[in-house]
Amino acid sequence: MAGIRTITLTPGFEVTREQMTHTSVVDYDGTGLFHVFNRASRPAYKFEVNAPVLTQIQVQSLQAFHQFHQGGKAFYFDGCNWSYVNTLNLVGEGDGVRTQFFLPNRNIDANSITVGIFDGATTSLTTAYSLTAVPGILTFNTAPDSGDDIMASHAHRYKCVFDPDGVKFTNWALGVYRAEIVLREILP
């Protein structure tokens, strides 16, 4: 099978999503002065998945997927309930000059996106933009007016790797298993 694989988990599993901010601090010669800056345009995510009831077949399938990918081979994770922004949410604010805005996620499903511009009184849906799906960038044909809120809803998935301590299986009853899985999103 060519290409990158996708792991899809039952939406009923408990999934915790933690934002990981890639921040650097530069100390200036130990004088107490320092500079703090973000190394990425938005955070990456860490996921902890608790699958409390699995069959032996499901565990074997997850074990095989983990064995194939180990810690260094990326795959897509559907995100369970974290895989969509289903209402228009703030993406950025127009300044009359800027045409590109980052969506809060990467790997956007191009068929799912809805974009609106809120001018302080009404929200107008628009199609006057292009989408670069992998980095999650909206590019407008003309810059939104100064003060206008850029709003978007969309579906997406996460490009992840298994955490080094990322998979733990427990056989807690005859034929019944539990899995704890830790995934980390990788940046494009």
mmCIF file of C-alpha atoms in Angstrom:
data_model
loop_
_atom_site.group_PDB
_atom_site.id
_atom_site.type_symbol
_atom_site.label_atom_id
_atom_site.label_comp_id
_atom_site.label_asym_id
_atom_site.label_seq_id
_atom_site.Cartn_x
_atom_site.Cartn_y
_atom_site.Cartn_z
ATOM 1 C CA MET A 1 0.000 0.000 0.000
ATOM 2 C CA ALA A 2 1.595 3.280 -1.080
ATOM 3 C CA GLY A 3 1.078 6.516 0.790
ATOM 4 C CA ILE A 4 0.470 7.384 4.384
ATOM 5 C CA ARG A 5 -1.955 5.295 6.437
ATOM 6 C CA THR A 6 -4.791 6.534 8.663
ATOM 7 C CA ILE A 7 -5.783 5.202 12.076
ATOM 8 C CA THR A 8 -9.498 5.569 12.821
ATOM 9 C CA LEU A 9 -10.701 5.032 16.358
ATOM 10 C CA THR A 10 -14.205 4.622 17.727
ATOM 11 C CA PRO A 11 -15.657 8.046 18.627
ATOM 12 C CA GLY A 12 -16.764 6.684 22.005
ATOM 13 C CA PHE A 13 -13.180 6.355 23.234
ATOM 14 C CA GLU A 14 -11.961 8.937 25.708
ATOM 15 C CA VAL A 15 -9.514 11.224 23.874
ATOM 16 C CA THR A 16 -7.576 13.982 25.616
ATOM 17 C CA ARG A 17 -5.987 16.633 23.390
ATOM 18 C CA GLU A 18 -3.169 18.714 24.848
ATOM 19 C CA GLN A 19 -1.748 21.751 23.048
ATOM 20 C CA MET A 20 2.045 21.784 22.841
ATOM 21 C CA THR A 21 3.453 25.249 22.243
ATOM 22 C CA HIS A 22 6.898 25.259 20.629
ATOM 23 C CA THR A 23 8.431 28.202 22.464
ATOM 24 C CA SER A 24 12.104 29.137 22.684
ATOM 25 C CA VAL A 25 13.679 31.328 25.328
ATOM 26 C CA VAL A 26 16.973 33.056 24.566
ATOM 27 C CA ASP A 27 18.913 34.235 27.611
ATOM 28 C CA TYR A 28 21.285 37.152 27.057
ATOM 29 C CA ASP A 29 24.516 36.290 28.919
ATOM 30 C CA GLY A 30 22.813 35.502 32.208
ATOM 31 C CA THR A 31 21.956 39.155 32.837
ATOM 32 C CA GLY A 32 18.293 38.431 33.467
ATOM 33 C CA LEU A 33 17.297 39.679 30.026
ATOM 34 C CA PHE A 34 15.691 37.165 27.728
ATOM 35 C CA HIS A 35 13.598 36.920 24.572
ATOM 36 C CA VAL A 36 10.671 34.503 24.181
ATOM 37 C CA PHE A 37 9.340 33.520 20.766
ATOM 38 C CA ASN A 38 7.167 30.824 19.216
ATOM 39 C CA ARG A 39 8.826 28.528 16.705
ATOM 40 C CA ALA A 40 5.547 27.611 14.999
ATOM 41 C CA SER A 41 2.516 29.550 13.799
ATOM 42 C CA ARG A 42 0.221 27.521 16.068
ATOM 43 C CA PRO A 43 0.536 24.684 18.575
ATOM 44 C CA ALA A 44 0.933 21.018 17.790
ATOM 45 C CA TYR A 45 -1.144 18.500 19.706
ATOM 46 C CA LYS A 46 -0.564 15.493 21.909
ATOM 47 C CA PHE A 47 -3.384 12.938 22.141
ATOM 48 C CA GLU A 48 -4.020 10.424 24.878
ATOM 49 C CA VAL A 49 -6.561 7.787 23.833
ATOM 50 C CA ASN A 50 -8.142 5.494 26.403
ATOM 51 C CA ALA A 51 -9.832 2.519 24.778
ATOM 52 C CA PRO A 52 -11.425 0.734 27.753
ATOM 53 C CA VAL A 53 -12.993 -2.301 26.038
ATOM 54 C CA LEU A 54 -11.319 -4.036 23.086
ATOM 55 C CA THR A 55 -11.430 -7.557 21.708
ATOM 56 C CA GLN A 56 -8.297 -9.577 21.063
ATOM 57 C CA ILE A 57 -8.687 -8.996 17.300
ATOM 58 C CA GLN A 58 -8.844 -5.218 17.815
ATOM 59 C CA VAL A 59 -5.751 -5.323 20.043
ATOM 60 C CA GLN A 60 -3.833 -7.402 17.513
ATOM 61 C CA SER A 61 -4.758 -4.929 14.773
ATOM 62 C CA LEU A 62 -3.544 -1.978 16.880
ATOM 63 C CA GLN A 63 -0.354 -3.862 17.796
ATOM 64 C CA ALA A 64 0.373 -4.523 14.118
ATOM 65 C CA PHE A 65 -0.274 -0.872 13.212
ATOM 66 C CA HIS A 66 2.051 0.245 16.030
ATOM 67 C CA GLN A 67 4.730 -2.295 15.098
ATOM 68 C CA PHE A 68 4.712 -1.077 11.488
ATOM 69 C CA HIS A 69 4.904 2.625 12.413
ATOM 70 C CA GLN A 70 6.946 2.423 15.660
ATOM 71 C CA GLY A 71 7.877 5.958 16.764
ATOM 72 C CA GLY A 72 9.294 7.396 13.570
ATOM 73 C CA LYS A 73 6.876 6.665 10.730
ATOM 74 C CA ALA A 74 4.044 9.171 10.426
ATOM 75 C CA PHE A 75 0.381 8.332 9.932
ATOM 76 C CA TYR A 76 -2.886 10.248 9.968
ATOM 77 C CA PHE A 77 -5.138 10.147 13.020
ATOM 78 C CA ASP A 78 -8.809 10.961 12.482
ATOM 79 C CA GLY A 79 -8.920 12.787 15.834
ATOM 80 C CA CYS A 80 -12.178 11.156 16.983
ATOM 81 C CA ASN A 81 -14.283 14.048 18.320
ATOM 82 C CA TRP A 82 -11.396 16.530 17.764
ATOM 83 C CA SER A 83 -11.579 16.148 13.958
ATOM 84 C CA TYR A 84 -13.846 19.079 13.126
ATOM 85 C CA VAL A 85 -14.697 22.666 13.935
ATOM 86 C CA ASN A 86 -18.434 22.567 13.290
ATOM 87 C CA THR A 87 -19.350 26.222 13.835
ATOM 88 C CA LEU A 88 -17.778 29.338 12.390
ATOM 89 C CA ASN A 89 -14.889 30.240 14.718
ATOM 90 C CA LEU A 90 -12.455 33.129 14.716
ATOM 91 C CA VAL A 91 -9.375 32.574 12.524
ATOM 92 C CA GLY A 92 -7.981 36.098 12.305
ATOM 93 C CA GLU A 93 -8.736 39.785 11.895
ATOM 94 C CA GLY A 94 -8.494 41.682 8.628
ATOM 95 C CA ASP A 95 -6.226 44.704 8.342
ATOM 96 C CA GLY A 96 -6.973 45.678 4.728
ATOM 97 C CA VAL A 97 -3.535 44.406 3.596
ATOM 98 C CA ARG A 98 -2.996 40.805 4.713
ATOM 99 C CA THR A 99 -4.514 38.081 2.536
ATOM 100 C CA GLN A 100 -3.231 34.887 4.237
ATOM 101 C CA PHE A 101 -4.581 33.465 7.500
ATOM 102 C CA PHE A 102 -3.730 30.262 9.338
ATOM 103 C CA LEU A 103 -6.604 27.983 10.281
ATOM 104 C CA PRO A 104 -6.312 26.519 13.791
ATOM 105 C CA ASN A 105 -5.529 23.076 12.320
ATOM 106 C CA ARG A 106 -3.580 21.483 9.490
ATOM 107 C CA ASN A 107 -4.559 18.802 6.946
ATOM 108 C CA ILE A 108 -7.933 20.364 6.193
ATOM 109 C CA ASP A 109 -10.614 18.470 4.252
ATOM 110 C CA ALA A 110 -11.112 20.851 1.317
ATOM 111 C CA ASN A 111 -14.709 19.659 0.828
ATOM 112 C CA SER A 112 -15.688 20.560 4.390
ATOM 113 C CA ILE A 113 -14.617 24.177 4.755
ATOM 114 C CA THR A 114 -16.973 27.132 5.184
ATOM 115 C CA VAL A 115 -15.541 30.648 5.441
ATOM 116 C CA GLY A 116 -17.315 33.772 6.622
ATOM 117 C CA ILE A 117 -16.410 37.393 7.232
ATOM 118 C CA PHE A 118 -18.003 39.212 10.171
ATOM 119 C CA ASP A 119 -18.041 42.990 9.710
ATOM 120 C CA GLY A 120 -19.291 43.823 13.198
ATOM 121 C CA ALA A 121 -22.968 43.460 12.310
ATOM 122 C CA THR A 122 -23.426 40.478 9.964
ATOM 123 C CA THR A 123 -21.502 37.419 8.843
ATOM 124 C CA SER A 124 -21.254 36.943 5.075
ATOM 125 C CA LEU A 125 -20.166 33.578 3.705
ATOM 126 C CA THR A 126 -17.531 33.827 0.988
ATOM 127 C CA THR A 127 -15.854 31.662 -1.641
ATOM 128 C CA ALA A 128 -13.306 34.326 -2.656
ATOM 129 C CA TYR A 129 -10.353 32.420 -1.213
ATOM 130 C CA SER A 130 -8.104 29.462 -1.909
ATOM 131 C CA LEU A 131 -7.105 26.798 0.595
ATOM 132 C CA THR A 132 -3.679 25.230 1.024
ATOM 133 C CA ALA A 133 -4.884 22.164 2.913
ATOM 134 C CA VAL A 134 -1.735 20.624 4.438
ATOM 135 C CA PRO A 135 -0.493 23.706 6.330
ATOM 136 C CA GLY A 136 -4.085 24.984 6.747
ATOM 137 C CA ILE A 137 -3.702 28.379 5.080
ATOM 138 C CA LEU A 138 -6.568 30.481 3.711
ATOM 139 C CA THR A 139 -5.559 32.961 0.982
ATOM 140 C CA PHE A 140 -8.163 35.570 0.083
ATOM 141 C CA ASN A 141 -8.389 37.034 -3.421
ATOM 142 C CA THR A 142 -8.466 40.504 -1.835
ATOM 143 C CA ALA A 143 -7.527 41.451 1.703
ATOM 144 C CA PRO A 144 -10.426 41.508 4.182
ATOM 145 C CA ASP A 145 -11.263 44.988 5.451
ATOM 146 C CA SER A 146 -9.590 46.300 8.571
ATOM 147 C CA GLY A 147 -11.402 45.089 11.699
ATOM 148 C CA ASP A 148 -13.360 42.333 9.927
ATOM 149 C CA ASP A 149 -13.253 38.951 11.688
ATOM 150 C CA ILE A 150 -12.313 35.969 9.518
ATOM 151 C CA MET A 151 -14.377 32.943 10.572
ATOM 152 C CA ALA A 152 -14.150 29.306 9.431
ATOM 153 C CA SER A 153 -15.473 25.826 10.117
ATOM 154 C CA HIS A 154 -13.884 22.661 8.710
ATOM 155 C CA ALA A 155 -12.962 19.020 9.167
ATOM 156 C CA HIS A 156 -9.351 17.940 9.464
ATOM 157 C CA ARG A 157 -7.043 15.144 10.542
ATOM 158 C CA TYR A 158 -3.718 15.035 12.337
ATOM 159 C CA LYS A 159 -0.372 13.781 11.031
ATOM 160 C CA CYS A 160 1.058 11.923 14.020
ATOM 161 C CA VAL A 161 3.655 9.539 15.329
ATOM 162 C CA PHE A 162 3.438 7.243 18.324
ATOM 163 C CA ASP A 163 4.948 8.691 21.485
ATOM 164 C CA PRO A 164 8.042 6.708 22.640
ATOM 165 C CA ASP A 165 5.938 5.346 25.519
ATOM 166 C CA GLY A 166 2.885 5.490 23.305
ATOM 167 C CA VAL A 167 1.008 2.182 23.529
ATOM 168 C CA LYS A 168 0.069 0.124 26.552
ATOM 169 C CA PHE A 169 -2.253 -2.896 26.413
ATOM 170 C CA THR A 170 -3.854 -4.551 29.450
ATOM 171 C CA ASN A 171 -5.756 -7.845 29.470
ATOM 172 C CA TRP A 172 -8.109 -7.142 32.366
ATOM 173 C CA ALA A 173 -10.625 -9.947 31.812
ATOM 174 C CA LEU A 174 -10.834 -13.082 29.701
ATOM 175 C CA GLY A 175 -10.907 -11.866 26.095
ATOM 176 C CA VAL A 176 -11.313 -8.198 27.133
ATOM 177 C CA TYR A 177 -8.493 -5.704 26.745
ATOM 178 C CA ARG A 178 -7.775 -2.065 27.449
ATOM 179 C CA ALA A 179 -5.435 0.179 25.430
ATOM 180 C CA GLU A 180 -3.779 3.451 26.335
ATOM 181 C CA ILE A 181 -2.321 5.184 23.290
ATOM 182 C CA VAL A 182 -0.287 8.402 23.168
ATOM 183 C CA LEU A 183 0.173 10.195 19.836
ATOM 184 C CA ARG A 184 2.031 13.389 18.951
ATOM 185 C CA GLU A 185 1.197 15.584 15.999
ATOM 186 C CA ILE A 186 4.182 16.397 13.819
ATOM 187 C CA LEU A 187 4.531 19.717 12.051
ATOM 188 C CA PRO A 188 4.729 19.888 8.248
#
